[in-house]
């Protein structure tokens, strides 16, 4: 049967690949330090990472962030993403703690709808939709010492991953 349907072999491997991705994320989970977005992203942050879109070469990027917490507790995070060969992309996150999680918005031309997040120990898990029907899930893991976070993002269409991102985010200035 495999000879008549070579694509079937790859379809059978997809769950194993996805399970491997999930395992990599869960291995970063820890009970401490507790992730508090409004503390980590307040002030200046710098991120360095790689974006891999299906059927293309990975691309390096840098993200500069400046965050401020408003009187009502809303984190306003202004970010500028830079990628070789592209104009800088500016976006603003507005995220507020609600109960055990977060809710907010992202001003990005591709985003459609609210951002929702939950925290478990050192992990902040964010979810939102894009205008083209793709879903985004981000897992951001605060590392011991509280000055570095690892960002793992997956973009999916109809449940199939089409892009992944790995980024290291560092607080600047203490």
XYZ file of C-alpha atoms in Angstrom:
174
model
C 0.000 0.000 0.000
C 2.869 2.413 0.745
C 4.063 2.048 -2.844
C 0.719 3.193 -4.213
C 0.347 6.131 -1.821
C 3.731 7.668 -0.915
C 2.046 10.658 0.777
C 0.487 8.278 3.319
C 3.922 7.638 4.846
C 4.303 11.368 5.594
C 0.758 11.647 6.924
C 1.533 8.853 9.387
C 4.692 10.654 10.549
C 2.889 13.992 11.198
C 1.529 12.968 14.644
C 5.044 11.915 15.713
C 6.500 15.245 14.604
C 3.769 17.167 16.416
C 4.251 15.062 19.558
C 7.964 15.882 19.419
C 7.174 19.605 19.295
C 4.804 19.305 22.258
C 7.425 17.383 24.222
C 10.028 20.088 23.624
C 7.645 22.715 25.002
C 6.657 20.737 28.080
C 10.308 20.058 28.964
C 10.677 23.831 29.515
C 7.786 23.922 32.044
C 8.778 24.600 35.648
C 6.829 25.617 38.764
C 9.088 28.649 39.288
C 9.841 31.409 38.628
C 6.183 32.427 38.268
C 5.638 34.223 34.951
C 4.139 37.685 35.388
C 3.975 39.365 31.987
C 3.499 42.822 33.476
C 6.789 42.439 35.390
C 8.912 40.750 32.738
C 7.900 43.003 29.836
C 7.968 46.309 31.795
C 10.986 48.313 30.640
C 13.131 47.409 27.638
C 13.481 43.906 26.172
C 15.453 42.557 23.221
C 14.596 39.359 21.374
C 16.679 37.372 18.901
C 15.222 34.446 17.026
C 14.473 32.436 13.931
C 11.212 32.160 12.012
C 10.635 29.049 9.898
C 7.757 29.152 7.411
C 6.847 25.909 5.631
C 8.817 25.297 2.441
C 11.208 28.200 3.040
C 14.545 28.788 4.706
C 14.575 30.003 8.354
C 14.908 33.767 8.748
C 16.638 35.565 11.619
C 14.861 38.451 13.313
C 15.281 40.916 16.184
C 12.508 42.392 18.336
C 12.939 45.567 20.414
C 10.279 46.018 23.090
C 9.359 48.825 25.473
C 6.712 48.039 28.067
C 4.839 50.154 30.574
C 2.156 49.219 33.081
C -0.799 51.627 33.200
C -2.599 52.593 36.422
C -5.291 49.922 35.853
C -2.626 47.183 35.525
C -2.698 46.938 31.708
C 0.675 46.129 30.186
C 1.278 48.216 27.055
C 4.144 46.685 25.097
C 5.398 48.501 21.994
C 7.512 46.266 19.772
C 9.502 46.766 16.586
C 10.445 43.612 14.676
C 13.346 43.762 12.241
C 14.086 41.158 9.585
C 16.693 41.326 6.813
C 15.247 42.616 3.571
C 11.999 43.874 5.126
C 10.782 47.151 6.557
C 10.530 47.163 10.363
C 7.144 45.992 11.662
C 5.673 47.898 14.621
C 2.981 46.432 16.867
C 1.435 47.124 20.250
C 0.272 44.541 22.762
C -2.249 45.586 25.431
C -2.578 42.799 27.984
C -4.295 42.792 31.351
C -4.336 40.164 34.070
C -7.837 38.753 34.542
C -8.166 36.077 37.212
C -5.495 33.430 36.641
C -4.864 34.487 33.038
C -4.551 37.403 30.654
C -6.712 38.985 27.992
C -5.870 41.717 25.526
C -5.262 42.894 22.003
C -2.449 43.009 19.494
C -2.307 45.820 16.913
C -0.895 43.963 13.980
C -2.312 44.057 10.440
C -2.605 40.264 10.438
C -4.351 39.753 13.814
C -8.084 39.159 14.110
C -9.693 39.232 17.526
C -8.591 39.086 21.132
C -5.467 37.610 22.677
C -6.072 35.144 25.495
C -3.459 33.814 27.851
C -2.977 31.566 30.824
C -0.070 31.080 33.192
C 1.169 27.860 34.712
C 4.366 28.292 36.718
C 7.064 29.779 34.486
C 4.961 29.441 31.306
C 2.744 32.052 29.671
C 0.583 30.513 26.932
C -0.962 33.019 24.484
C -3.522 32.248 21.762
C -5.025 34.385 19.020
C -6.323 34.210 15.456
C -5.009 35.795 12.287
C -7.191 37.395 9.588
C -6.296 34.635 7.120
C -7.858 31.983 9.374
C -4.621 30.772 10.895
C -4.307 30.186 14.618
C -1.340 31.292 16.694
C -0.148 29.714 19.921
C 2.817 31.053 21.866
C 4.508 29.508 24.860
C 6.861 31.898 26.675
C 9.001 30.355 29.432
C 10.589 32.549 32.096
C 14.024 31.221 32.977
C 15.649 31.113 36.453
C 16.800 34.589 37.489
C 13.821 36.240 35.743
C 15.889 38.095 33.097
C 15.475 35.718 30.136
C 12.419 34.117 28.525
C 12.248 31.552 25.728
C 9.451 32.131 23.205
C 8.131 29.213 21.155
C 5.372 29.994 18.673
C 3.406 27.845 16.255
C 1.110 29.065 13.486
C -1.418 26.533 12.160
C -3.971 26.355 9.368
C -6.755 23.784 9.818
C -4.706 22.227 12.625
C -1.576 21.757 10.499
C 1.559 23.687 11.556
C 2.721 26.074 8.800
C 5.282 28.171 10.700
C 7.337 28.018 13.879
C 9.327 30.595 15.758
C 12.028 30.269 18.400
C 13.178 33.395 20.215
C 15.253 34.287 23.252
C 14.016 37.457 24.981
C 16.269 39.340 27.415
C 15.325 42.110 29.831
C 17.671 45.045 29.390
C 18.961 47.231 32.187
C 18.309 44.992 35.141
